[in-house]
PDB file of C-alpha atoms and ligand atoms in Angstrom:
ATOM      1  CA  MET M   1     -18.884 -24.500 -22.160  1.00 42.00           C
ATOM      2  CA  SER M   2     -21.701 -24.974 -24.648  1.00 44.00           C
ATOM      3  CA  ASP M   3     -21.202 -24.117 -28.379  1.00 46.00           C
ATOM      4  CA  SER M   4     -23.558 -21.158 -27.997  1.00 45.00           C
ATOM      5  CA  HIS M   5     -21.041 -19.699 -25.477  1.00 48.00           C
ATOM      6  CA  LEU M   6     -18.049 -19.935 -27.901  1.00 49.00           C
ATOM      7  CA  THR M   7     -16.973 -16.303 -29.045  1.00 55.00           C
ATOM      8  CA  ARG M   8     -14.584 -15.398 -31.851  1.00 51.00           C
ATOM      9  CA  ARG M   9     -12.203 -13.733 -29.259  1.00 53.00           C
ATOM     10  CA  GLY M  10     -12.343 -17.031 -27.250  1.00 51.00           C
ATOM     11  CA  ILE M  11     -11.436 -19.166 -30.402  1.00 47.00           C
ATOM     12  CA  LEU M  12      -8.696 -16.902 -31.388  1.00 47.00           C
ATOM     13  CA  GLY M  13      -7.202 -16.925 -27.881  1.00 51.00           C
ATOM     14  CA  THR M  14      -7.276 -20.782 -27.777  1.00 49.00           C
ATOM     15  CA  GLY M  15      -5.393 -20.755 -31.085  1.00 49.00           C
ATOM     16  CA  VAL M  16      -2.714 -18.514 -29.797  1.00 46.00           C
ATOM     17  CA  ALA M  17      -2.232 -20.502 -26.746  1.00 48.00           C
ATOM     18  CA  LEU M  18      -2.009 -23.776 -28.776  1.00 42.00           C
ATOM     19  CA  THR M  19       0.619 -22.287 -31.158  1.00 45.00           C
ATOM     20  CA  ALA M  20       2.693 -21.075 -28.094  1.00 44.00           C
ATOM     21  CA  LEU M  21       2.585 -24.630 -26.482  1.00 39.00           C
ATOM     22  CA  ARG M  22       3.622 -26.144 -29.816  1.00 46.00           C
ATOM     23  CA  ARG M  23       6.507 -23.861 -30.059  1.00 45.00           C
ATOM     24  CA  THR M  24       7.764 -24.587 -26.671  1.00 41.00           C
ATOM     25  CA  GLY M  25       7.346 -28.451 -27.229  1.00 42.00           C
ATOM     26  CA  ALA M  26       4.795 -28.686 -24.420  1.00 43.00           C
ATOM     27  CA  LEU M  27       2.382 -30.686 -26.627  1.00 44.00           C
ATOM     28  CA  ALA M  28       4.879 -33.414 -26.989  1.00 43.00           C
ATOM     29  CA  ASP M  29       2.165 -36.007 -27.631  1.00 45.00           C
ATOM     30  CA  GLU M  30       0.859 -34.250 -30.798  1.00 50.00           C
ATOM     31  CA  PRO M  31       2.248 -35.897 -34.035  1.00 50.00           C
ATOM     32  CA  GLY M  32       5.402 -34.103 -35.249  1.00 50.00           C
ATOM     33  CA  ALA M  33       5.406 -31.954 -32.141  1.00 52.00           C
ATOM     34  CA  ALA M  34       8.734 -33.196 -31.047  1.00 58.00           C
ATOM     35  CA  GLU M  35      10.437 -31.992 -34.262  1.00 61.00           C
ATOM     36  CA  SER M  36      12.268 -28.772 -33.730  1.00 67.00           C
ATOM     37  CA  PRO M  37      11.845 -25.846 -36.183  1.00 65.00           C
ATOM     38  CA  ARG M  38      15.532 -26.298 -37.166  1.00 65.00           C
ATOM     39  CA  ALA M  39      14.921 -30.094 -37.894  1.00 64.00           C
ATOM     40  CA  SER M  40      11.977 -29.507 -39.943  1.00 65.00           C
ATOM     41  CA  GLN M  41      13.840 -26.794 -41.887  1.00 63.00           C
ATOM     42  CA  GLU M  42      16.869 -28.974 -42.575  1.00 64.00           C
ATOM     43  CA  SER M  43      14.611 -31.847 -43.749  1.00 67.00           C
ATOM     44  CA  ALA M  44      13.023 -29.429 -46.124  1.00 90.00           C
ATOM     45  CA  MET M  45      16.311 -28.785 -47.804  1.00 95.00           C
ATOM     46  CA  ILE M  46      16.520 -29.843 -51.549  1.00 97.00           C
ATOM     47  CA  ASP M  47      19.526 -31.177 -53.260  1.00 97.00           C
ATOM     48  CA  VAL M  48      20.462 -29.126 -56.318  1.00 98.00           C
ATOM     49  CA  ALA M  49      23.027 -29.911 -58.953  1.00 98.00           C
ATOM     50  CA  ILE M  50      24.261 -27.175 -60.952  1.00 98.00           C
ATOM     51  CA  THR M  51      27.233 -26.339 -63.210  1.00 98.00           C
ATOM     52  CA  VAL M  52      28.504 -22.947 -62.801  1.00 98.00           C
ATOM     53  CA  ASN M  53      31.244 -21.504 -65.049  1.00 98.00           C
ATOM     54  CA  GLY M  54      32.194 -25.057 -65.864  1.00 98.00           C
ATOM     55  CA  ALA M  55      32.378 -26.422 -62.273  1.00 98.00           C
ATOM     56  CA  GLN M  56      29.843 -28.799 -60.921  1.00 98.00           C
ATOM     57  CA  HIS M  57      28.189 -27.998 -57.564  1.00 98.00           C
ATOM     58  CA  ARG M  58      25.758 -29.802 -55.347  1.00 98.00           C
ATOM     59  CA  LEU M  59      23.909 -27.606 -52.930  1.00 98.00           C
ATOM     60  CA  GLY M  60      21.339 -28.412 -50.195  1.00 97.00           C
ATOM     61  CA  LEU M  61      19.061 -25.408 -50.556  1.00 98.00           C
ATOM     62  CA  ASP M  62      15.782 -24.126 -48.959  1.00 97.00           C
ATOM     63  CA  PRO M  63      13.550 -24.465 -51.996  1.00 97.00           C
ATOM     64  CA  ARG M  64      12.699 -20.909 -51.780  1.00 97.00           C
ATOM     65  CA  THR M  65      16.418 -19.815 -52.657  1.00 98.00           C
ATOM     66  CA  SER M  66      16.785 -17.814 -55.701  1.00 98.00           C
ATOM     67  CA  LEU M  67      19.517 -18.664 -58.418  1.00 98.00           C
ATOM     68  CA  LEU M  68      20.977 -15.051 -57.570  1.00 98.00           C
ATOM     69  CA  ASP M  69      21.290 -15.970 -53.649  1.00 98.00           C
ATOM     70  CA  ALA M  70      22.677 -19.434 -54.506  1.00 98.00           C
ATOM     71  CA  LEU M  71      25.211 -17.999 -56.615  1.00 98.00           C
ATOM     72  CA  ARG M  72      26.223 -15.146 -54.230  1.00 98.00           C
ATOM     73  CA  ASN M  73      25.619 -16.617 -50.830  1.00 98.00           C
ATOM     74  CA  HIS M  74      26.336 -20.211 -51.315  1.00 98.00           C
ATOM     75  CA  LEU M  75      29.105 -20.269 -54.001  1.00 98.00           C
ATOM     76  CA  GLY M  76      30.582 -16.958 -53.260  1.00 98.00           C
ATOM     77  CA  LEU M  77      30.341 -15.631 -56.833  1.00 98.00           C
ATOM     78  CA  THR M  78      29.462 -12.090 -55.989  1.00 98.00           C
ATOM     79  CA  ALA M  79      30.134 -10.479 -59.274  1.00 98.00           C
ATOM     80  CA  THR M  80      26.578 -11.032 -60.127  1.00 98.00           C
ATOM     81  CA  LYS M  81      24.933  -8.058 -58.436  1.00 98.00           C
ATOM     82  CA  LYS M  82      21.575  -7.836 -56.544  1.00 98.00           C
ATOM     83  CA  GLY M  83      19.894  -4.389 -57.509  1.00 98.00           C
ATOM     84  CA  CYS M  84      16.267  -4.620 -57.060  1.00 98.00           C
ATOM     85  CA  ASP M  85      15.518  -8.389 -56.356  1.00 98.00           C
ATOM     86  CA  HIS M  86      12.279  -7.900 -58.123  1.00 97.00           C
ATOM     87  CA  GLY M  87      13.164  -8.417 -61.974  1.00 98.00           C
ATOM     88  CA  GLN M  88      13.191  -4.702 -62.656  1.00 98.00           C
ATOM     89  CA  CYS M  89      16.842  -3.749 -63.025  1.00 98.00           C
ATOM     90  CA  GLY M  90      18.675  -6.575 -64.814  1.00 98.00           C
ATOM     91  CA  ALA M  91      21.833  -6.173 -62.456  1.00 98.00           C
ATOM     92  CA  CYS M  92      21.503 -10.072 -61.755  1.00 98.00           C
ATOM     93  CA  THR M  93      21.377 -11.293 -65.347  1.00 98.00           C
ATOM     94  CA  VAL M  94      23.174 -14.501 -65.939  1.00 98.00           C
ATOM     95  CA  LEU M  95      23.149 -17.172 -68.751  1.00 98.00           C
ATOM     96  CA  VAL M  96      21.117 -20.295 -68.103  1.00 98.00           C
ATOM     97  CA  ASP M  97      21.811 -22.907 -70.805  1.00 98.00           C
ATOM     98  CA  GLY M  98      23.165 -20.016 -72.994  1.00 97.00           C
ATOM     99  CA  VAL M  99      19.778 -17.929 -72.339  1.00 98.00           C
ATOM    100  CA  ARG M 100      19.733 -14.763 -70.401  1.00 98.00           C
ATOM    101  CA  ARG M 101      17.923 -14.924 -67.241  1.00 98.00           C
ATOM    102  CA  ASN M 102      17.184 -12.591 -64.134  1.00 98.00           C
ATOM    103  CA  SER M 103      18.625 -14.823 -61.540  1.00 98.00           C
ATOM    104  CA  CYS M 104      16.641 -13.050 -58.913  1.00 98.00           C
ATOM    105  CA  LEU M 105      13.359 -14.278 -60.628  1.00 98.00           C
ATOM    106  CA  ASN M 106      14.601 -17.862 -60.846  1.00 98.00           C
ATOM    107  CA  LEU M 107      14.537 -20.469 -58.281  1.00 98.00           C
ATOM    108  CA  ALA M 108      17.772 -22.333 -57.779  1.00 98.00           C
ATOM    109  CA  VAL M 109      15.823 -25.611 -57.790  1.00 98.00           C
ATOM    110  CA  ALA M 110      14.186 -24.912 -61.018  1.00 98.00           C
ATOM    111  CA  CYS M 111      17.941 -24.789 -62.532  1.00 98.00           C
ATOM    112  CA  ASP M 112      18.762 -28.323 -61.426  1.00 98.00           C
ATOM    113  CA  GLY M 113      20.852 -29.968 -64.048  1.00 98.00           C
ATOM    114  CA  ARG M 114      21.491 -26.703 -65.841  1.00 98.00           C
ATOM    115  CA  GLU M 115      24.646 -24.846 -66.940  1.00 98.00           C
ATOM    116  CA  ILE M 116      25.014 -21.302 -65.613  1.00 98.00           C
ATOM    117  CA  VAL M 117      27.646 -18.748 -66.795  1.00 98.00           C
ATOM    118  CA  THR M 118      28.296 -15.645 -64.688  1.00 98.00           C
ATOM    119  CA  ILE M 119      30.300 -12.768 -65.446  1.00 98.00           C
ATOM    120  CA  GLU M 120      33.172 -14.540 -63.691  1.00 97.00           C
ATOM    121  CA  GLY M 121      32.928 -17.346 -66.261  1.00 97.00           C
ATOM    122  CA  LEU M 122      32.690 -15.254 -69.442  1.00 97.00           C
ATOM    123  CA  GLY M 123      36.267 -14.538 -69.537  1.00 93.00           C
ATOM    124  CA  SER M 124      39.385 -14.119 -67.341  1.00 91.00           C
ATOM    125  CA  GLU M 125      41.506 -11.067 -66.439  1.00 88.00           C
ATOM    126  CA  GLN M 126      44.151 -12.516 -68.926  1.00 93.00           C
ATOM    127  CA  THR M 127      41.689 -13.339 -71.708  1.00 95.00           C
ATOM    128  CA  LEU M 128      38.707 -11.026 -71.582  1.00 97.00           C
ATOM    129  CA  HIS M 129      35.587 -11.976 -73.475  1.00 97.00           C
ATOM    130  CA  PRO M 130      35.100  -9.842 -76.556  1.00 97.00           C
ATOM    131  CA  MET M 131      31.975  -8.146 -74.984  1.00 98.00           C
ATOM    132  CA  GLN M 132      34.169  -7.530 -71.864  1.00 97.00           C
ATOM    133  CA  ALA M 133      36.932  -6.012 -73.918  1.00 97.00           C
ATOM    134  CA  ALA M 134      34.624  -3.914 -75.726  1.00 98.00           C
ATOM    135  CA  PHE M 135      33.066  -2.449 -72.600  1.00 98.00           C
ATOM    136  CA  VAL M 136      36.537  -1.615 -71.441  1.00 97.00           C
ATOM    137  CA  ALA M 137      37.438   0.018 -74.914  1.00 97.00           C
ATOM    138  CA  HIS M 138      34.314   2.077 -75.050  1.00 97.00           C
ATOM    139  CA  ASP M 139      34.255   3.037 -71.314  1.00 97.00           C
ATOM    140  CA  ALA M 140      30.738   1.614 -71.068  1.00 98.00           C
ATOM    141  CA  PHE M 141      30.472   1.942 -67.363  1.00 97.00           C
ATOM    142  CA  GLN M 142      30.885   4.301 -64.516  1.00 95.00           C
ATOM    143  CA  CYS M 143      30.092   3.025 -61.184  1.00 97.00           C
ATOM    144  CA  GLY M 144      30.259  -0.504 -62.792  1.00 96.00           C
ATOM    145  CA  TYR M 145      27.339  -1.901 -60.580  1.00 98.00           C
ATOM    146  CA  CYS M 146      25.127  -2.745 -63.588  1.00 98.00           C
ATOM    147  CA  THR M 147      28.120  -3.831 -65.746  1.00 98.00           C
ATOM    148  CA  PRO M 148      28.130  -7.693 -65.033  1.00 98.00           C
ATOM    149  CA  GLY M 149      24.430  -7.908 -65.830  1.00 98.00           C
ATOM    150  CA  GLN M 150      24.852  -5.644 -68.911  1.00 98.00           C
ATOM    151  CA  ILE M 151      27.631  -7.852 -70.234  1.00 98.00           C
ATOM    152  CA  CYS M 152      25.927 -11.175 -69.753  1.00 98.00           C
ATOM    153  CA  SER M 153      22.664  -9.679 -71.074  1.00 98.00           C
ATOM    154  CA  ALA M 154      24.432  -8.404 -74.234  1.00 98.00           C
ATOM    155  CA  VAL M 155      26.062 -11.746 -74.872  1.00 98.00           C
ATOM    156  CA  GLY M 156      22.586 -13.551 -74.466  1.00 98.00           C
ATOM    157  CA  MET M 157      20.929 -10.724 -76.675  1.00 97.00           C
ATOM    158  CA  LEU M 158      23.342 -11.165 -79.543  1.00 97.00           C
ATOM    159  CA  SER M 159      22.771 -14.934 -79.491  1.00 97.00           C
ATOM    160  CA  GLU M 160      19.017 -14.257 -79.638  1.00 96.00           C
ATOM    161  CA  ILE M 161      19.598 -12.184 -82.714  1.00 95.00           C
ATOM    162  CA  GLU M 162      21.771 -14.807 -84.319  1.00 94.00           C
ATOM    163  CA  ARG M 163      18.881 -17.396 -83.714  1.00 94.00           C
ATOM    164  CA  GLY M 164      16.448 -15.045 -85.407  1.00 93.00           C
ATOM    165  CA  LEU M 165      14.307 -14.286 -82.517  1.00 94.00           C
ATOM    166  CA  PRO M 166      12.516 -10.979 -83.092  1.00 94.00           C
ATOM    167  CA  SER M 167      11.997  -7.972 -80.860  1.00 95.00           C
ATOM    168  CA  ALA M 168       9.570  -5.244 -80.598  1.00 94.00           C
ATOM    169  CA  ALA M 169      11.981  -3.151 -82.759  1.00 94.00           C
ATOM    170  CA  THR M 170      12.414  -5.769 -85.533  1.00 93.00           C
ATOM    171  CA  ALA M 171      10.687  -4.361 -88.804  1.00 89.00           C
ATOM    172  CA  ASP M 172      10.571  -7.590 -90.686  1.00 90.00           C
ATOM    173  CA  ILE M 173      10.071 -10.567 -88.336  1.00 87.00           C
ATOM    174  CA  ALA M 174       9.896 -12.904 -91.486  1.00 87.00           C
ATOM    175  CA  ALA M 175      13.442 -11.988 -92.623  1.00 86.00           C
ATOM    176  CA  ASP M 176      16.101 -14.830 -92.668  1.00 81.00           C
ATOM    177  CA  THR M 177      18.774 -12.844 -91.045  1.00 85.00           C
ATOM    178  CA  MET M 178      18.468 -10.180 -88.483  1.00 87.00           C
ATOM    179  CA  GLN M 179      20.487  -6.980 -88.199  1.00 88.00           C
ATOM    180  CA  VAL M 180      22.255  -5.798 -85.024  1.00 93.00           C
ATOM    181  CA  ALA M 181      21.067  -2.226 -85.373  1.00 94.00           C
ATOM    182  CA  GLU M 182      21.285   0.342 -82.679  1.00 95.00           C
ATOM    183  CA  SER M 183      17.482   0.271 -82.326  1.00 96.00           C
ATOM    184  CA  GLU M 184      17.521  -3.476 -81.828  1.00 96.00           C
ATOM    185  CA  ILE M 185      20.253  -3.121 -79.111  1.00 97.00           C
ATOM    186  CA  ARG M 186      18.333  -0.405 -77.245  1.00 98.00           C
ATOM    187  CA  GLU M 187      15.060  -2.347 -77.137  1.00 97.00           C
ATOM    188  CA  ARG M 188      16.633  -5.639 -76.332  1.00 98.00           C
ATOM    189  CA  MET M 189      18.671  -4.201 -73.512  1.00 98.00           C
ATOM    190  CA  SER M 190      15.928  -2.081 -72.092  1.00 98.00           C
ATOM    191  CA  GLY M 191      15.644  -4.456 -69.146  1.00 98.00           C
ATOM    192  CA  ASN M 192      19.119  -3.674 -68.053  1.00 98.00           C
ATOM    193  CA  ILE M 193      19.050  -0.242 -66.132  1.00 98.00           C
ATOM    194  CA  CYS M 194      22.164   1.710 -65.640  1.00 98.00           C
ATOM    195  CA  ARG M 195      21.583   4.482 -63.109  1.00 96.00           C
ATOM    196  CA  CYS M 196      24.733   6.233 -64.455  1.00 96.00           C
ATOM    197  CA  ALA M 197      23.225   6.392 -67.762  1.00 96.00           C
ATOM    198  CA  ALA M 198      26.278   5.122 -69.589  1.00 97.00           C
ATOM    199  CA  TYR M 199      23.835   3.865 -72.385  1.00 97.00           C
ATOM    200  CA  PRO M 200      25.555   5.540 -75.493  1.00 97.00           C
ATOM    201  CA  ASN M 201      28.945   3.783 -74.730  1.00 98.00           C
ATOM    202  CA  ILE M 202      27.116   0.493 -73.791  1.00 98.00           C
ATOM    203  CA  VAL M 203      25.392   0.538 -77.211  1.00 98.00           C
ATOM    204  CA  ALA M 204      28.671   1.371 -78.905  1.00 97.00           C
ATOM    205  CA  ALA M 205      30.389  -1.603 -77.091  1.00 98.00           C
ATOM    206  CA  ILE M 206      27.850  -3.932 -78.094  1.00 98.00           C
ATOM    207  CA  LEU M 207      27.878  -2.902 -81.804  1.00 97.00           C
ATOM    208  CA  GLU M 208      31.785  -3.287 -81.612  1.00 97.00           C
ATOM    209  CA  ALA M 209      31.497  -6.747 -80.096  1.00 97.00           C
ATOM    210  CA  ALA M 210      28.828  -7.718 -82.661  1.00 96.00           C
ATOM    211  CA  GLY M 211      31.460  -7.009 -85.242  1.00 91.00           C
ATOM    212  CA  LYS M 212      30.192  -3.489 -86.378  1.00 70.00           C
ATOM    213  CA  THR M 213      32.125  -0.357 -86.220  1.00 62.00           C
ATOM    214  CA  THR M 214      30.615   2.769 -84.545  1.00 56.00           C
ATOM    215  CA  GLY M 215      32.525   5.124 -86.851  1.00 46.00           C
TER     216      GLY M 215
HETATM  217  S1  LIG A   1      18.229  -7.799 -59.108  1.00 62.77           S
HETATM  218 FE1  LIG A   1      17.261  -8.995 -60.516  1.00 62.77          FE
HETATM  219  S2  LIG A   1      16.297  -7.724 -61.829  1.00 62.77           S
HETATM  220 FE2  LIG A   1      17.111  -6.382 -60.278  1.00 62.77          FE
HETATM  221  S1  LIG A   2      27.721   2.000 -64.591  1.00 62.77           S
HETATM  222 FE1  LIG A   2      26.645   2.534 -62.867  1.00 62.77          FE
HETATM  223  S2  LIG A   2      24.785   1.630 -62.813  1.00 62.77           S
HETATM  224 FE2  LIG A   2      25.612   1.309 -64.730  1.00 62.77          FE
END
């Protein structure tokens, strides 16, 4: 067939046929054709070393694995919740080197060498973290689905205030010290959605954990 007889449909058809032959291994003499999809997938795995709640782990992960999936599916730490998986609800919040992060938006490979703390590592049943104790004392949850993310986020948020990082609610960004005001808490926690709307109690719990009284 001369070039002038090549049609778009013909080219597409040839491409589909070649793909099918490659999948069945019929094109064995083609470079790389003998490698099965599984083998190539395995060779694409990347070694990731992370410390989670004080324990060191080495994981062989698909480079596309999110930190959230690594925690839940590979390490069995299912207290960190998957809500939207799109960075919109905050249910998956964990601390990475002390900074709050949406674990669904972070690739596990990007956390290589880092220290992760999840809600399981903040406190224990016997000794709750002060933020966990304040959430219990103030009844700051209903279904509890968002609670692990809320608590991790609140811990990270108080540390941001302590380090003097301003928010959109900060009136004087040049001030030496920053106040843990209710307006600051509401603004800084706005990335953590609670579908039960336990917000007033969440704010009260955070104020208490920050050493304030809610009256
Ligand atoms: S699951 Fe990560 S922000 Fe919603
Ligand atoms: S307590 Fe139910 S979503 Fe927040």
